[in-house]
PDB file of C-alpha atoms (C1' of nucleotides) in Angstrom:
ATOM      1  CA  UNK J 194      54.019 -12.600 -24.594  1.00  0.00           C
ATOM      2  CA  UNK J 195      52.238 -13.849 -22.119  1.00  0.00           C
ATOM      3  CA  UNK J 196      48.680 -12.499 -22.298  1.00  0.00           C
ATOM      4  CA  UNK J 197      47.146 -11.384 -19.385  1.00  0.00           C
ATOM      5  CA  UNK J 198      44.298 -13.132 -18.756  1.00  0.00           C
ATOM      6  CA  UNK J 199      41.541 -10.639 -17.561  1.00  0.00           C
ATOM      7  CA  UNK J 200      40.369 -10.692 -14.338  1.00  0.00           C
ATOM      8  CA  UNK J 201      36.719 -12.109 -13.352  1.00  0.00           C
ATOM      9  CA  UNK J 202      35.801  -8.728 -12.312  1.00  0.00           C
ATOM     10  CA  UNK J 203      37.264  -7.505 -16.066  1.00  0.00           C
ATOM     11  CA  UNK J 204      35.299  -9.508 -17.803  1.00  0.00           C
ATOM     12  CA  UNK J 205      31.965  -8.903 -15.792  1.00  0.00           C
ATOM     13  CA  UNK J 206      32.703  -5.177 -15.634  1.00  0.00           C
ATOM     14  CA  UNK J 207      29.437  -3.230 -14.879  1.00  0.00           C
ATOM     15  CA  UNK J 208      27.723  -1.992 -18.017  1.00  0.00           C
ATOM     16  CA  UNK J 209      28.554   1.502 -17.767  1.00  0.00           C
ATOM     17  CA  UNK J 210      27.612   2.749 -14.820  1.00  0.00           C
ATOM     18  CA  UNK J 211      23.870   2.100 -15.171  1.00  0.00           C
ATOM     19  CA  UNK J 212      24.347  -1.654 -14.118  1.00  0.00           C
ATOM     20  CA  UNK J 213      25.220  -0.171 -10.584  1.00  0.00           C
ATOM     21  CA  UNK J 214      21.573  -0.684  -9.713  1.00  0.00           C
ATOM     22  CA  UNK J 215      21.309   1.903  -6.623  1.00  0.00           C
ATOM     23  CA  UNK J 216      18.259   0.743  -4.339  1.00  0.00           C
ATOM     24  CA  UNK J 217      17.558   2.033  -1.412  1.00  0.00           C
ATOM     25  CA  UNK J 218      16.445   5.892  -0.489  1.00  0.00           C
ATOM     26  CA  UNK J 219      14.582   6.708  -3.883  1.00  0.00           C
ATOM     27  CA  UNK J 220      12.744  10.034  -2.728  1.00  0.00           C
ATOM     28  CA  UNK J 221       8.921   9.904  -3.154  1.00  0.00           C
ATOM     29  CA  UNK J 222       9.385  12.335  -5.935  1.00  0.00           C
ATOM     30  CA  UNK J 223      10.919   9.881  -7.816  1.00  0.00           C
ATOM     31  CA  UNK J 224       9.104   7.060  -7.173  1.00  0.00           C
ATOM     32  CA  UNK J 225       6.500   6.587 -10.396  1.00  0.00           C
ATOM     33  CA  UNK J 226       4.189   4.389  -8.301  1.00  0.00           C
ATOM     34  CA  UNK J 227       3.906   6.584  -5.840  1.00  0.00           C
ATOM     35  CA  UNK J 228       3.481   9.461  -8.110  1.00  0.00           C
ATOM     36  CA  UNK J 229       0.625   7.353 -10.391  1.00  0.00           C
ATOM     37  CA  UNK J 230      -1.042   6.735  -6.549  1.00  0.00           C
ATOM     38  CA  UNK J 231      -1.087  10.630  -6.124  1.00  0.00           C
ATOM     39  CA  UNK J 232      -2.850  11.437  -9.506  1.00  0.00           C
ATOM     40  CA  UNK J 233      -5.222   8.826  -9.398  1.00  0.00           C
ATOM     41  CA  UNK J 234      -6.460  10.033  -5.819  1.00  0.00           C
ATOM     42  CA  UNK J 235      -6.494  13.789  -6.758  1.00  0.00           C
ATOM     43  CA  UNK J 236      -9.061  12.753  -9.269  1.00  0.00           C
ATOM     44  CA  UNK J 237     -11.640  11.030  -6.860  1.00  0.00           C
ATOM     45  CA  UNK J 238     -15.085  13.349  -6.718  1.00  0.00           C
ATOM     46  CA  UNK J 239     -16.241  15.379  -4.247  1.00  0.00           C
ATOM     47  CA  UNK J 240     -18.855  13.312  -2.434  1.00  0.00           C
ATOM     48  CA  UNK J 241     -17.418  10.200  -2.824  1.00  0.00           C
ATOM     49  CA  UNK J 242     -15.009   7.704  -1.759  1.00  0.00           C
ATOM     50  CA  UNK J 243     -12.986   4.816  -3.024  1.00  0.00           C
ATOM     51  CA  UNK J 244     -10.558   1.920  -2.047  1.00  0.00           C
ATOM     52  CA  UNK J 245      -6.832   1.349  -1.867  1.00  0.00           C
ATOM     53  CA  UNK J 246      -7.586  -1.708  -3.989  1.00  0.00           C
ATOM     54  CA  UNK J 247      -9.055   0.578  -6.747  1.00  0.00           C
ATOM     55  CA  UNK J 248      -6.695   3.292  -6.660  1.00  0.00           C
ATOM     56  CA  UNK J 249      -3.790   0.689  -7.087  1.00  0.00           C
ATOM     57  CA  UNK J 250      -5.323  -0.726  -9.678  1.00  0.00           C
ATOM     58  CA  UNK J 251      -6.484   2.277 -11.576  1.00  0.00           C
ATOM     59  CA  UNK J 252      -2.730   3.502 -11.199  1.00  0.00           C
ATOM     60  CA  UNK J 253      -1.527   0.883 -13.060  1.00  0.00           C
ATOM     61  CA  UNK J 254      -0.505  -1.844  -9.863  1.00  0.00           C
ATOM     62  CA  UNK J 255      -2.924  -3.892  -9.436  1.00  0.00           C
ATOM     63  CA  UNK J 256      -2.575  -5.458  -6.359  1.00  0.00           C
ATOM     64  CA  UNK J 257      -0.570  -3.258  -4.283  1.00  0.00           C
ATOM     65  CA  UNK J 258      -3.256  -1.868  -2.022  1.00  0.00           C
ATOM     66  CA  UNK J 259      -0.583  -1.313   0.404  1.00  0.00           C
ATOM     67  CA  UNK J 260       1.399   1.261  -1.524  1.00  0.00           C
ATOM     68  CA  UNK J 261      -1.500   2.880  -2.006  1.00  0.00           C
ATOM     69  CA  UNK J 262      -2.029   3.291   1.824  1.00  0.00           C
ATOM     70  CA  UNK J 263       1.835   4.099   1.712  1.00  0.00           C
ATOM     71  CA  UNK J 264       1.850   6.686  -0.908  1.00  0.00           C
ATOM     72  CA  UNK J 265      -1.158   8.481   1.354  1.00  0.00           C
ATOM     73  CA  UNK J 266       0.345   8.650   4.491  1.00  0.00           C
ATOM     74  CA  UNK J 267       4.031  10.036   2.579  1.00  0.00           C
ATOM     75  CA  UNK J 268       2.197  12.417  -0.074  1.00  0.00           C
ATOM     76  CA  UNK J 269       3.046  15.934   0.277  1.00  0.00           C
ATOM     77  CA  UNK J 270       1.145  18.309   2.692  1.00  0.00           C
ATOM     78  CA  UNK J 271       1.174  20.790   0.137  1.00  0.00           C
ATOM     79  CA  UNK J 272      -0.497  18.680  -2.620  1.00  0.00           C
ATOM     80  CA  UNK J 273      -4.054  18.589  -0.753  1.00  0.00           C
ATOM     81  CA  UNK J 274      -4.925  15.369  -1.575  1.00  0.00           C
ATOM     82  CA  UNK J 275      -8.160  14.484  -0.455  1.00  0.00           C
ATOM     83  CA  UNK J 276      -6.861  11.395   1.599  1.00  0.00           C
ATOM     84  CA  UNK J 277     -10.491  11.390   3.266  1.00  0.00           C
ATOM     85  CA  UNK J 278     -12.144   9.631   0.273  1.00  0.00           C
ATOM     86  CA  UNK J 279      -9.671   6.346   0.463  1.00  0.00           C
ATOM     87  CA  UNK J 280     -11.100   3.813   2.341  1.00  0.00           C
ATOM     88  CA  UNK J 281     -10.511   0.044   2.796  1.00  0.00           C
ATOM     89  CA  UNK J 282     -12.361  -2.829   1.091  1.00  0.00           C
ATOM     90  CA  UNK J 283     -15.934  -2.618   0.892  1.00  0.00           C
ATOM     91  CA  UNK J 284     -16.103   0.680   2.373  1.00  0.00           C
ATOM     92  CA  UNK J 285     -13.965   0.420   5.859  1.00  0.00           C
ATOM     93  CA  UNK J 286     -12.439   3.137   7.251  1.00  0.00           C
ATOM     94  CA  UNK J 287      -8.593   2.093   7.970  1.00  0.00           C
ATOM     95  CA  UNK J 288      -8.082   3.903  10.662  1.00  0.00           C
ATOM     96  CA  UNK J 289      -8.574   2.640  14.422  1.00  0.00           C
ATOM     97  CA  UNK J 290     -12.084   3.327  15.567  1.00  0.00           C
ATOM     98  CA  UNK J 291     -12.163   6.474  18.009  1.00  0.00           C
ATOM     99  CA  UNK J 292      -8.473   7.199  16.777  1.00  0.00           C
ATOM    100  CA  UNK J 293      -7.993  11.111  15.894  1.00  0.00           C
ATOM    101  CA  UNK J 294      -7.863  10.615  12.178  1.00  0.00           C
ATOM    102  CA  UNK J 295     -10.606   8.209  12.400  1.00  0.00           C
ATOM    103  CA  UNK J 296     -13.071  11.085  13.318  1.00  0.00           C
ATOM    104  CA  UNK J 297     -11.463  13.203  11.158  1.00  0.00           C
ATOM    105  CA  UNK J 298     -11.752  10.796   8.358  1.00  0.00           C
ATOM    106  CA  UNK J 299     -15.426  10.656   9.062  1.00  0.00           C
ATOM    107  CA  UNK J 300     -16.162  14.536   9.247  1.00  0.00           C
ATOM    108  CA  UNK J 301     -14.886  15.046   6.495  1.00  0.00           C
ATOM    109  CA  UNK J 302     -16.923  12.705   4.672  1.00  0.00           C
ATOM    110  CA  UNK J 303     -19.965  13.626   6.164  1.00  0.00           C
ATOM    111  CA  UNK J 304     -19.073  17.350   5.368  1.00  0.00           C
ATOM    112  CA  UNK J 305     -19.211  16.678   1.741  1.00  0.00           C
ATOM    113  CA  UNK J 306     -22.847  14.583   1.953  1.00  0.00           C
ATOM    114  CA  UNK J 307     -21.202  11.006   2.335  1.00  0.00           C
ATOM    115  CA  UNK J 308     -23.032   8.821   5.091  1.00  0.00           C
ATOM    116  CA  UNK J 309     -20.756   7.134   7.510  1.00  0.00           C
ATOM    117  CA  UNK J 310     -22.104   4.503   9.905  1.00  0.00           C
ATOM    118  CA  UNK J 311     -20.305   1.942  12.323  1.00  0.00           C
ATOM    119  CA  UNK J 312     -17.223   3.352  10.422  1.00  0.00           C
ATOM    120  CA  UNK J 313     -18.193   2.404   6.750  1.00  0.00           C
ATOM    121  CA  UNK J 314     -19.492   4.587   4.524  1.00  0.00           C
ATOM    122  CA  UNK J 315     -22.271   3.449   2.233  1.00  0.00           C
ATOM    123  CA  UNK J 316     -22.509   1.381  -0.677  1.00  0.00           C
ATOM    124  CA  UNK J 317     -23.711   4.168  -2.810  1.00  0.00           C
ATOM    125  CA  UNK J 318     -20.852   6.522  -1.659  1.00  0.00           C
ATOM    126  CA  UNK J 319     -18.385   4.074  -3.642  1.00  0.00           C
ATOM    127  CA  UNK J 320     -17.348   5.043  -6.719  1.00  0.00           C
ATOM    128  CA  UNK J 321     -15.131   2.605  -8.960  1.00  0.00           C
ATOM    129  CA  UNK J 322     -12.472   4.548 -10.445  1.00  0.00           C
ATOM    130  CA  UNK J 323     -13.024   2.774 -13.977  1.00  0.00           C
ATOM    131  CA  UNK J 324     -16.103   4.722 -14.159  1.00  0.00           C
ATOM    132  CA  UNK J 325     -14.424   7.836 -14.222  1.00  0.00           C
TER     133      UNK J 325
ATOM    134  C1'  DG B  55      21.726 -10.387   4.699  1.00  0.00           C
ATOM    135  C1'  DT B  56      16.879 -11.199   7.793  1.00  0.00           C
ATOM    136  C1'  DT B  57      12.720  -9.845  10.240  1.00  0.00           C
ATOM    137  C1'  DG B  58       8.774  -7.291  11.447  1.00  0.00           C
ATOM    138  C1'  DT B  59       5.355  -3.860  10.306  1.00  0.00           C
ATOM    139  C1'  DG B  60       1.708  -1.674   7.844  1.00  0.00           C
ATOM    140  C1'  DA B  61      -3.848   4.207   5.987  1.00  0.00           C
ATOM    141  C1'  DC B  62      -4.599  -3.365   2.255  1.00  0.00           C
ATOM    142  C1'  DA B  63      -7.166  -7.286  -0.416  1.00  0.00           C
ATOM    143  C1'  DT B  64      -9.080 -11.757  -1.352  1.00  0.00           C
ATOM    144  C1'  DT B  65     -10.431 -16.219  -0.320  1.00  0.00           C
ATOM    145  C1'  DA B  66     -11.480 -19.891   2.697  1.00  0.00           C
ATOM    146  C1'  DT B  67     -13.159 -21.714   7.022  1.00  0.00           C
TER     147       DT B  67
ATOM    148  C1'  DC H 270     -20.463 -11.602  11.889  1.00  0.00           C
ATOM    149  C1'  DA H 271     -14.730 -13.266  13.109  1.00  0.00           C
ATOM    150  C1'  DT H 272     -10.184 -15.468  12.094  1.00  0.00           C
ATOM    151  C1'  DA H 273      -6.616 -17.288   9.407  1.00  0.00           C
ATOM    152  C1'  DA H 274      -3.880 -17.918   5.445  1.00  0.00           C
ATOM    153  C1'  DT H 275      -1.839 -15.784   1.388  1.00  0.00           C
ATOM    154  C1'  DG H 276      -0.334 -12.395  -1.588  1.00  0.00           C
ATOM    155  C1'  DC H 277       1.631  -7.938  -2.017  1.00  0.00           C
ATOM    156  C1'  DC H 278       5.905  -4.725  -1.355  1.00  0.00           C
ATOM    157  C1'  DA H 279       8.518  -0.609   0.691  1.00  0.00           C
ATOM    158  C1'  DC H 280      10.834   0.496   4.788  1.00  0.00           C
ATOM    159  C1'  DA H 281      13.016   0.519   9.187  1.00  0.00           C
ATOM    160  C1'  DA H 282      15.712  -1.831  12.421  1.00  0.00           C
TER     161       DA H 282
END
DNA sequence: GTTGTGACATTAT
DNA sequence: CATAATGCCACAA
């Protein structure tokens, strides 16, 4: 009886189903990085602002500043974040100087007491996430 | 597959 | 102060 061997593809059969790793499209919903991003910048007081840097890093992904900025500009209208208080290292606003949502950005801020000037808000204005 | 882009950060020059 | 080089990683094309 001549045994079949099995096929390559037999042998190496996925395991189960889950082995069928499916990138690509995973909703924001979904995404736990994303999601951590969110919570962490809900959280940031009134009055004061903090950096992509930090709020990767206090979500757990340290040094993925740029999914920070990512998981801003995709979070939900309806989940109010207040986007305002992110800013880049050492206080920068990201946004292109005399852009729309640079002025915004700034309004805000000032609104809720934080001083802006030459697009940076103050040292003071910082907060570090750990102390919170 | 590869490449380019980006609400970034850090370090070096 | 400014620029460049890296590192980082999801996405779109």
């Amino acid at each position: 009886m001549a045994r079949a061997k099995k096929s390559f593809h037999a042998l190496f059969r996925p395991l189960s189903g889950e082995a069928t790793r499916r990138r690509r499209a995973v909703p924001p919903e979904e995404n736990s990085a994303l999601q951590a991003m969110w919570e962490v910048i809900a959280r940031v007081p009134r009055g004061h602002a903090t950096t992509y840097g930090d709020v990767a890093r206090a979500a757990g992904y340290p040094g993925r500043a740029r999914q920070a900025g990512y998981a801003l500009g995709n979070a939900p209208d309806g989940m109010h974040l207040p986007w305002h208080r992110i800013v880049g290292a050492g206080g920068k606003i990201s946004f292109p100087p005399r852009s729309r949502s640079h002025r915004e950005q700034t309004r805000l801020l000032r609104s809720e007491g934080v001083e802006v000037k030459n697009g940076r808000v103050t040292k003071a204005a910082l907060v570090s996430l750990e102390e919170i």
